Amino acid sequence: GQQLNQSPQSMFIQEGEDVSMNCTSSSIFNTWLWYKQEPGEGPVLLIALYKAGELTSNGRLTAQFGITRKDSFLNISASIPSDVGIYFCAGPELSGSARQLTFGSGTQLTVLP
Amino acid sequence: GAGVSQSPRYKVAKRGQDVALRCDPISGHVSLFWYQQALGQGPEFLTYFQNEAQLDKSGLPSDRFFAERPEGSVSTLKIQRTQQEDSAVYLCASSPAPEAEQYFGPGTRLTVT
């Protein structure tokens, strides 16, 4: 199946700083998804991207769908303590009649006060 | 409204025991997915149901893994003769339609000793 390479693996930042993380694939995706997972919880969808070159914002979060359709990045501006968690990129593979998701290995974000 | 719920939240099993993990999807969601998340990794697809039909089980790692959704609502993931490598968080997700956003439950953390 397809693989998603996510970087960096972990980040330690000061509260108020901006954060950037990215995801690359060896295959083309038609949709890119960014999820956040907090301890003891399942992933929660943050942003969905459907078109190459698309730039989408959700509050302090901004994500872009790369022109080649093989990469995406997520930016978080003015980080706050509640941004702590693991951020995953994901792409759907059409399987049968549903979209099974392929996930990256995640970026662990720690925000220091 | 109620989200996806999973039980138990934690399960410790001795190697060789059988376990059953339950998922209660969001009411009315036709699609149900199971994912396995190893420590430090992103979730990996196991199997997919549309109503009561299991349309894709390509991600099940061995024939010791079995999933069912007999009435198109609650689903059970069963693992027979558990092995240490089965230790992981098992996530369930549901969606209102096959290609719609997936909503994840909190997961069941399985530890095989």
PDB file of C-alpha atoms in Angstrom:
ATOM      1  CA  GLY A   1       0.000   0.000   0.000  1.00  0.00           C
ATOM      2  CA  GLN A   2       0.885   3.650  -0.037  1.00  0.00           C
ATOM      3  CA  GLN A   3       3.212   5.121   2.592  1.00  0.00           C
ATOM      4  CA  LEU A   4       3.257   8.580   4.070  1.00  0.00           C
ATOM      5  CA  ASN A   5       6.473  10.042   5.471  1.00  0.00           C
ATOM      6  CA  GLN A   6       5.896  12.647   8.111  1.00  0.00           C
ATOM      7  CA  SER A   7       8.448  15.050   9.595  1.00  0.00           C
ATOM      8  CA  PRO A   8       9.625  16.033  12.024  1.00  0.00           C
ATOM      9  CA  GLN A   9       8.956  13.106  14.316  1.00  0.00           C
ATOM     10  CA  SER A  10       8.748  15.396  17.350  1.00  0.00           C
ATOM     11  CA  MET A  11       8.915  19.081  18.136  1.00  0.00           C
ATOM     12  CA  PHE A  12       9.442  21.044  21.324  1.00  0.00           C
ATOM     13  CA  ILE A  13       8.434  24.681  21.008  1.00  0.00           C
ATOM     14  CA  GLN A  14       7.773  27.661  23.227  1.00  0.00           C
ATOM     15  CA  GLU A  15       4.242  28.882  23.689  1.00  0.00           C
ATOM     16  CA  GLY A  16       3.504  31.566  21.114  1.00  0.00           C
ATOM     17  CA  GLU A  17       5.815  30.172  18.448  1.00  0.00           C
ATOM     18  CA  ASP A  18       4.670  29.044  15.025  1.00  0.00           C
ATOM     19  CA  VAL A  19       4.975  25.391  14.002  1.00  0.00           C
ATOM     20  CA  SER A  20       5.322  23.733  10.637  1.00  0.00           C
ATOM     21  CA  MET A  21       5.193  20.036   9.811  1.00  0.00           C
ATOM     22  CA  ASN A  22       4.955  18.199   6.534  1.00  0.00           C
ATOM     23  CA  CYS A  23       4.033  14.964   4.918  1.00  0.00           C
ATOM     24  CA  THR A  24       5.240  13.368   1.682  1.00  0.00           C
ATOM     25  CA  SER A  25       4.137  10.369  -0.295  1.00  0.00           C
ATOM     26  CA  SER A  26       5.613   8.276  -3.063  1.00  0.00           C
ATOM     27  CA  SER A  27       2.158   8.107  -4.631  1.00  0.00           C
ATOM     28  CA  ILE A  28      -0.394  10.683  -5.608  1.00  0.00           C
ATOM     29  CA  PHE A  29      -3.256  11.408  -3.244  1.00  0.00           C
ATOM     30  CA  ASN A  30      -6.453  13.124  -4.315  1.00  0.00           C
ATOM     31  CA  THR A  31      -7.283  14.162  -0.764  1.00  0.00           C
ATOM     32  CA  TRP A  32      -5.087  15.086   2.169  1.00  0.00           C
ATOM     33  CA  LEU A  33      -6.344  15.014   5.741  1.00  0.00           C
ATOM     34  CA  TRP A  34      -4.742  16.311   8.926  1.00  0.00           C
ATOM     35  CA  TYR A  35      -5.728  14.795  12.281  1.00  0.00           C
ATOM     36  CA  LYS A  36      -4.805  15.499  15.886  1.00  0.00           C
ATOM     37  CA  GLN A  37      -4.690  12.780  18.524  1.00  0.00           C
ATOM     38  CA  GLU A  38      -4.543  13.455  22.234  1.00  0.00           C
ATOM     39  CA  PRO A  39      -3.592  10.840  24.848  1.00  0.00           C
ATOM     40  CA  GLY A  40      -6.284   8.229  25.334  1.00  0.00           C
ATOM     41  CA  GLU A  41      -8.375   9.526  22.462  1.00  0.00           C
ATOM     42  CA  GLY A  42      -8.923   8.727  18.829  1.00  0.00           C
ATOM     43  CA  PRO A  43      -7.771  11.022  16.014  1.00  0.00           C
ATOM     44  CA  VAL A  44      -9.906  14.094  15.336  1.00  0.00           C
ATOM     45  CA  LEU A  45     -10.057  15.648  11.873  1.00  0.00           C
ATOM     46  CA  LEU A  46      -8.608  19.170  11.740  1.00  0.00           C
ATOM     47  CA  ILE A  47      -8.455  20.037   8.056  1.00  0.00           C
ATOM     48  CA  ALA A  48      -9.358  18.314   4.790  1.00  0.00           C
ATOM     49  CA  LEU A  49      -7.796  19.288   1.449  1.00  0.00           C
ATOM     50  CA  TYR A  50      -9.359  18.234  -1.842  1.00  0.00           C
ATOM     51  CA  LYS A  51      -7.550  20.103  -4.599  1.00  0.00           C
ATOM     52  CA  ALA A  52      -3.892  20.406  -5.588  1.00  0.00           C
ATOM     53  CA  GLY A  53      -2.539  23.803  -4.556  1.00  0.00           C
ATOM     54  CA  GLU A  54      -5.399  24.363  -2.136  1.00  0.00           C
ATOM     55  CA  LEU A  55      -4.632  26.375   0.990  1.00  0.00           C
ATOM     56  CA  THR A  56      -7.150  25.958   3.799  1.00  0.00           C
ATOM     57  CA  SER A  57      -7.338  27.496   7.255  1.00  0.00           C
ATOM     58  CA  ASN A  58      -9.112  26.475  10.427  1.00  0.00           C
ATOM     59  CA  GLY A  59      -8.487  29.080  13.102  1.00  0.00           C
ATOM     60  CA  ARG A  60      -4.763  29.145  13.817  1.00  0.00           C
ATOM     61  CA  LEU A  61      -4.203  26.113  11.581  1.00  0.00           C
ATOM     62  CA  THR A  62      -3.333  26.363   7.908  1.00  0.00           C
ATOM     63  CA  ALA A  63      -2.717  23.442   5.589  1.00  0.00           C
ATOM     64  CA  GLN A  64      -1.731  23.210   1.950  1.00  0.00           C
ATOM     65  CA  PHE A  65      -2.167  20.488  -0.649  1.00  0.00           C
ATOM     66  CA  GLY A  66       1.026  20.301  -2.700  1.00  0.00           C
ATOM     67  CA  ILE A  67       0.939  20.956  -6.436  1.00  0.00           C
ATOM     68  CA  THR A  68       2.435  17.542  -7.186  1.00  0.00           C
ATOM     69  CA  ARG A  69      -0.287  15.917  -5.040  1.00  0.00           C
ATOM     70  CA  LYS A  70       2.476  14.054  -3.251  1.00  0.00           C
ATOM     71  CA  ASP A  71       2.902  16.348  -0.272  1.00  0.00           C
ATOM     72  CA  SER A  72       1.126  18.535   2.223  1.00  0.00           C
ATOM     73  CA  PHE A  73       2.090  20.757   5.119  1.00  0.00           C
ATOM     74  CA  LEU A  74       0.387  21.956   8.275  1.00  0.00           C
ATOM     75  CA  ASN A  75       1.190  25.204  10.044  1.00  0.00           C
ATOM     76  CA  ILE A  76       0.064  26.194  13.521  1.00  0.00           C
ATOM     77  CA  SER A  77       0.453  29.839  14.419  1.00  0.00           C
ATOM     78  CA  ALA A  78       0.901  31.306  17.887  1.00  0.00           C
ATOM     79  CA  SER A  79       0.934  27.914  19.619  1.00  0.00           C
ATOM     80  CA  ILE A  80      -0.825  27.439  22.939  1.00  0.00           C
ATOM     81  CA  PRO A  81      -0.567  24.634  25.529  1.00  0.00           C
ATOM     82  CA  SER A  82      -3.698  22.870  24.271  1.00  0.00           C
ATOM     83  CA  ASP A  83      -1.995  22.331  20.900  1.00  0.00           C
ATOM     84  CA  VAL A  84      -0.038  19.509  22.534  1.00  0.00           C
ATOM     85  CA  GLY A  85      -0.696  16.175  20.868  1.00  0.00           C
ATOM     86  CA  ILE A  86       0.252  14.015  17.923  1.00  0.00           C
ATOM     87  CA  TYR A  87      -0.525  15.346  14.466  1.00  0.00           C
ATOM     88  CA  PHE A  88      -1.100  12.874  11.660  1.00  0.00           C
ATOM     89  CA  CYS A  89      -1.429  13.369   7.957  1.00  0.00           C
ATOM     90  CA  ALA A  90      -3.634  10.848   6.193  1.00  0.00           C
ATOM     91  CA  GLY A  91      -4.839  10.052   2.738  1.00  0.00           C
ATOM     92  CA  PRO A  92      -7.722   7.901   1.626  1.00  0.00           C
ATOM     93  CA  GLU A  93      -7.170   4.883  -0.576  1.00  0.00           C
ATOM     94  CA  LEU A  94     -10.261   3.856  -2.424  1.00  0.00           C
ATOM     95  CA  SER A  95     -10.883   0.291  -1.387  1.00  0.00           C
ATOM     96  CA  GLY A  96     -14.033  -1.388  -2.517  1.00  0.00           C
ATOM     97  CA  SER A  97     -16.662   1.237  -1.963  1.00  0.00           C
ATOM     98  CA  ALA A  98     -15.021   3.049   0.931  1.00  0.00           C
ATOM     99  CA  ARG A  99     -12.005   5.120   1.724  1.00  0.00           C
ATOM    100  CA  GLN A 100      -9.640   3.344   4.026  1.00  0.00           C
ATOM    101  CA  LEU A 101      -7.186   5.854   5.443  1.00  0.00           C
ATOM    102  CA  THR A 102      -3.407   5.581   5.253  1.00  0.00           C
ATOM    103  CA  PHE A 103      -1.750   7.519   8.072  1.00  0.00           C
ATOM    104  CA  GLY A 104       1.717   8.956   8.491  1.00  0.00           C
ATOM    105  CA  SER A 105       3.691   8.072  11.601  1.00  0.00           C
ATOM    106  CA  GLY A 106       2.841  11.363  13.289  1.00  0.00           C
ATOM    107  CA  THR A 107       4.528  14.476  14.660  1.00  0.00           C
ATOM    108  CA  GLN A 108       4.527  14.703  18.454  1.00  0.00           C
ATOM    109  CA  LEU A 109       4.149  18.348  19.463  1.00  0.00           C
ATOM    110  CA  THR A 110       5.107  19.617  22.907  1.00  0.00           C
ATOM    111  CA  VAL A 111       4.434  23.244  23.807  1.00  0.00           C
ATOM    112  CA  LEU A 112       6.534  24.617  26.637  1.00  0.00           C
ATOM    113  CA  PRO A 113       5.074  27.433  28.751  1.00  0.00           C
TER     114      PRO A 113
ATOM    115  CA  GLY B   1     -24.673  13.896  20.574  1.00  0.00           C
ATOM    116  CA  ALA B   2     -22.986  10.613  21.380  1.00  0.00           C
ATOM    117  CA  GLY B   3     -19.832   9.814  19.523  1.00  0.00           C
ATOM    118  CA  VAL B   4     -18.240   6.473  18.775  1.00  0.00           C
ATOM    119  CA  SER B   5     -17.742   4.448  21.917  1.00  0.00           C
ATOM    120  CA  GLN B   6     -15.504   1.457  22.474  1.00  0.00           C
ATOM    121  CA  SER B   7     -15.246  -1.074  25.257  1.00  0.00           C
ATOM    122  CA  PRO B   8     -13.337  -2.091  27.153  1.00  0.00           C
ATOM    123  CA  ARG B   9     -10.977   0.883  27.163  1.00  0.00           C
ATOM    124  CA  TYR B  10      -8.151  -1.290  28.443  1.00  0.00           C
ATOM    125  CA  LYS B  11      -7.647  -5.019  28.173  1.00  0.00           C
ATOM    126  CA  VAL B  12      -4.819  -7.146  29.468  1.00  0.00           C
ATOM    127  CA  ALA B  13      -4.689 -10.661  28.109  1.00  0.00           C
ATOM    128  CA  LYS B  14      -2.296 -13.512  28.653  1.00  0.00           C
ATOM    129  CA  ARG B  15      -0.712 -14.878  25.512  1.00  0.00           C
ATOM    130  CA  GLY B  16      -2.980 -17.464  23.992  1.00  0.00           C
ATOM    131  CA  GLN B  17      -6.232 -16.000  25.333  1.00  0.00           C
ATOM    132  CA  ASP B  18      -9.067 -14.879  23.092  1.00  0.00           C
ATOM    133  CA  VAL B  19     -10.319 -11.288  23.331  1.00  0.00           C
ATOM    134  CA  ALA B  20     -13.375  -9.443  22.026  1.00  0.00           C
ATOM    135  CA  LEU B  21     -13.396  -5.696  21.483  1.00  0.00           C
ATOM    136  CA  ARG B  22     -16.639  -3.821  21.012  1.00  0.00           C
ATOM    137  CA  CYS B  23     -17.473  -0.737  18.967  1.00  0.00           C
ATOM    138  CA  ASP B  24     -20.687   1.275  19.154  1.00  0.00           C
ATOM    139  CA  PRO B  25     -20.745   3.587  16.131  1.00  0.00           C
ATOM    140  CA  ILE B  26     -22.639   6.829  15.838  1.00  0.00           C
ATOM    141  CA  SER B  27     -26.313   6.027  15.322  1.00  0.00           C
ATOM    142  CA  GLY B  28     -27.236   5.821  11.654  1.00  0.00           C
ATOM    143  CA  HIS B  29     -23.673   5.584  10.356  1.00  0.00           C
ATOM    144  CA  VAL B  30     -23.546   2.946   7.657  1.00  0.00           C
ATOM    145  CA  SER B  31     -19.769   2.659   7.382  1.00  0.00           C
ATOM    146  CA  LEU B  32     -17.571   1.222  10.124  1.00  0.00           C
ATOM    147  CA  PHE B  33     -13.801   0.825  10.096  1.00  0.00           C
ATOM    148  CA  TRP B  34     -11.313  -0.876  12.417  1.00  0.00           C
ATOM    149  CA  TYR B  35      -7.724   0.314  12.690  1.00  0.00           C
ATOM    150  CA  GLN B  36      -4.739  -0.962  14.666  1.00  0.00           C
ATOM    151  CA  GLN B  37      -2.318   1.570  16.145  1.00  0.00           C
ATOM    152  CA  ALA B  38       1.026   0.304  17.406  1.00  0.00           C
ATOM    153  CA  LEU B  39       2.963   2.389  19.899  1.00  0.00           C
ATOM    154  CA  GLY B  40       4.506   5.425  18.231  1.00  0.00           C
ATOM    155  CA  GLN B  41       2.830   4.766  14.893  1.00  0.00           C
ATOM    156  CA  GLY B  42      -0.164   5.976  12.967  1.00  0.00           C
ATOM    157  CA  PRO B  43      -3.304   3.859  12.753  1.00  0.00           C
ATOM    158  CA  GLU B  44      -3.324   1.068  10.165  1.00  0.00           C
ATOM    159  CA  PHE B  45      -6.460  -0.140   8.443  1.00  0.00           C
ATOM    160  CA  LEU B  46      -7.791  -3.545   9.406  1.00  0.00           C
ATOM    161  CA  THR B  47     -11.285  -3.968   8.003  1.00  0.00           C
ATOM    162  CA  TYR B  48     -14.386  -2.149   6.738  1.00  0.00           C
ATOM    163  CA  PHE B  49     -18.135  -2.748   6.980  1.00  0.00           C
ATOM    164  CA  GLN B  50     -20.963  -1.183   5.058  1.00  0.00           C
ATOM    165  CA  ASN B  51     -24.024  -1.925   7.153  1.00  0.00           C
ATOM    166  CA  GLU B  52     -23.674  -5.610   8.036  1.00  0.00           C
ATOM    167  CA  ALA B  53     -21.531  -6.516   5.052  1.00  0.00           C
ATOM    168  CA  GLN B  54     -17.785  -6.828   5.533  1.00  0.00           C
ATOM    169  CA  LEU B  55     -16.569  -5.389   2.249  1.00  0.00           C
ATOM    170  CA  ASP B  56     -12.846  -5.283   2.927  1.00  0.00           C
ATOM    171  CA  LYS B  57     -10.758  -7.312   5.348  1.00  0.00           C
ATOM    172  CA  SER B  58      -7.464  -6.921   3.548  1.00  0.00           C
ATOM    173  CA  GLY B  59      -5.768  -5.335   6.561  1.00  0.00           C
ATOM    174  CA  LEU B  60      -6.407  -8.133   9.039  1.00  0.00           C
ATOM    175  CA  PRO B  61      -2.916  -9.400   9.916  1.00  0.00           C
ATOM    176  CA  SER B  62      -3.792 -13.066  10.311  1.00  0.00           C
ATOM    177  CA  ASP B  63      -6.675 -15.504  10.441  1.00  0.00           C
ATOM    178  CA  ARG B  64      -6.665 -15.092  14.216  1.00  0.00           C
ATOM    179  CA  PHE B  65      -8.425 -11.760  13.648  1.00  0.00           C
ATOM    180  CA  PHE B  66     -12.137 -11.789  12.972  1.00  0.00           C
ATOM    181  CA  ALA B  67     -14.667  -8.955  12.865  1.00  0.00           C
ATOM    182  CA  GLU B  68     -18.423  -8.911  12.629  1.00  0.00           C
ATOM    183  CA  ARG B  69     -21.297  -6.464  12.514  1.00  0.00           C
ATOM    184  CA  PRO B  70     -24.355  -8.736  12.379  1.00  0.00           C
ATOM    185  CA  GLU B  71     -27.103  -6.110  12.577  1.00  0.00           C
ATOM    186  CA  GLY B  72     -25.305  -3.274  10.855  1.00  0.00           C
ATOM    187  CA  SER B  73     -24.731  -1.359  14.072  1.00  0.00           C
ATOM    188  CA  VAL B  74     -22.468  -2.613  16.876  1.00  0.00           C
ATOM    189  CA  SER B  75     -19.278  -4.315  15.726  1.00  0.00           C
ATOM    190  CA  THR B  76     -16.974  -6.741  17.497  1.00  0.00           C
ATOM    191  CA  LEU B  77     -13.332  -7.377  16.696  1.00  0.00           C
ATOM    192  CA  LYS B  78     -12.208 -10.746  17.979  1.00  0.00           C
ATOM    193  CA  ILE B  79      -8.621 -11.871  18.299  1.00  0.00           C
ATOM    194  CA  GLN B  80      -7.998 -15.537  18.957  1.00  0.00           C
ATOM    195  CA  ARG B  81      -4.918 -16.965  20.639  1.00  0.00           C
ATOM    196  CA  THR B  82      -3.448 -13.535  21.278  1.00  0.00           C
ATOM    197  CA  GLN B  83       0.270 -12.972  20.712  1.00  0.00           C
ATOM    198  CA  GLN B  84       2.543 -10.265  22.106  1.00  0.00           C
ATOM    199  CA  GLU B  85       2.692  -8.562  18.726  1.00  0.00           C
ATOM    200  CA  ASP B  86      -1.072  -8.007  18.961  1.00  0.00           C
ATOM    201  CA  SER B  87      -0.460  -5.423  21.706  1.00  0.00           C
ATOM    202  CA  ALA B  88      -1.730  -2.131  20.308  1.00  0.00           C
ATOM    203  CA  VAL B  89      -4.574   0.342  20.451  1.00  0.00           C
ATOM    204  CA  TYR B  90      -7.543  -0.789  18.383  1.00  0.00           C
ATOM    205  CA  LEU B  91      -9.531   2.111  16.990  1.00  0.00           C
ATOM    206  CA  CYS B  92     -13.001   2.014  15.559  1.00  0.00           C
ATOM    207  CA  ALA B  93     -14.332   4.726  13.242  1.00  0.00           C
ATOM    208  CA  SER B  94     -17.736   5.274  11.690  1.00  0.00           C
ATOM    209  CA  SER B  95     -19.000   7.509   8.926  1.00  0.00           C
ATOM    210  CA  PRO B  96     -22.453   8.362   7.555  1.00  0.00           C
ATOM    211  CA  ALA B  97     -21.425   7.310   4.048  1.00  0.00           C
ATOM    212  CA  PRO B  98     -18.498   5.352   2.592  1.00  0.00           C
ATOM    213  CA  GLU B  99     -16.490   8.392   1.470  1.00  0.00           C
ATOM    214  CA  ALA B 100     -17.546  10.762   4.239  1.00  0.00           C
ATOM    215  CA  GLU B 101     -15.480  11.920   7.199  1.00  0.00           C
ATOM    216  CA  GLN B 102     -14.620   9.149   9.645  1.00  0.00           C
ATOM    217  CA  TYR B 103     -15.265   9.749  13.330  1.00  0.00           C
ATOM    218  CA  PHE B 104     -12.981   7.826  15.638  1.00  0.00           C
ATOM    219  CA  GLY B 105     -13.682   6.259  18.999  1.00  0.00           C
ATOM    220  CA  PRO B 106     -11.213   6.498  21.901  1.00  0.00           C
ATOM    221  CA  GLY B 107      -9.795   3.059  21.210  1.00  0.00           C
ATOM    222  CA  THR B 108      -9.152  -0.071  23.230  1.00  0.00           C
ATOM    223  CA  ARG B 109      -5.607  -0.515  24.469  1.00  0.00           C
ATOM    224  CA  LEU B 110      -4.769  -4.218  24.345  1.00  0.00           C
ATOM    225  CA  THR B 111      -1.726  -5.473  26.203  1.00  0.00           C
ATOM    226  CA  VAL B 112      -0.731  -9.105  25.755  1.00  0.00           C
ATOM    227  CA  THR B 113       1.585 -10.445  28.447  1.00  0.00           C
TER     228      THR B 113
END
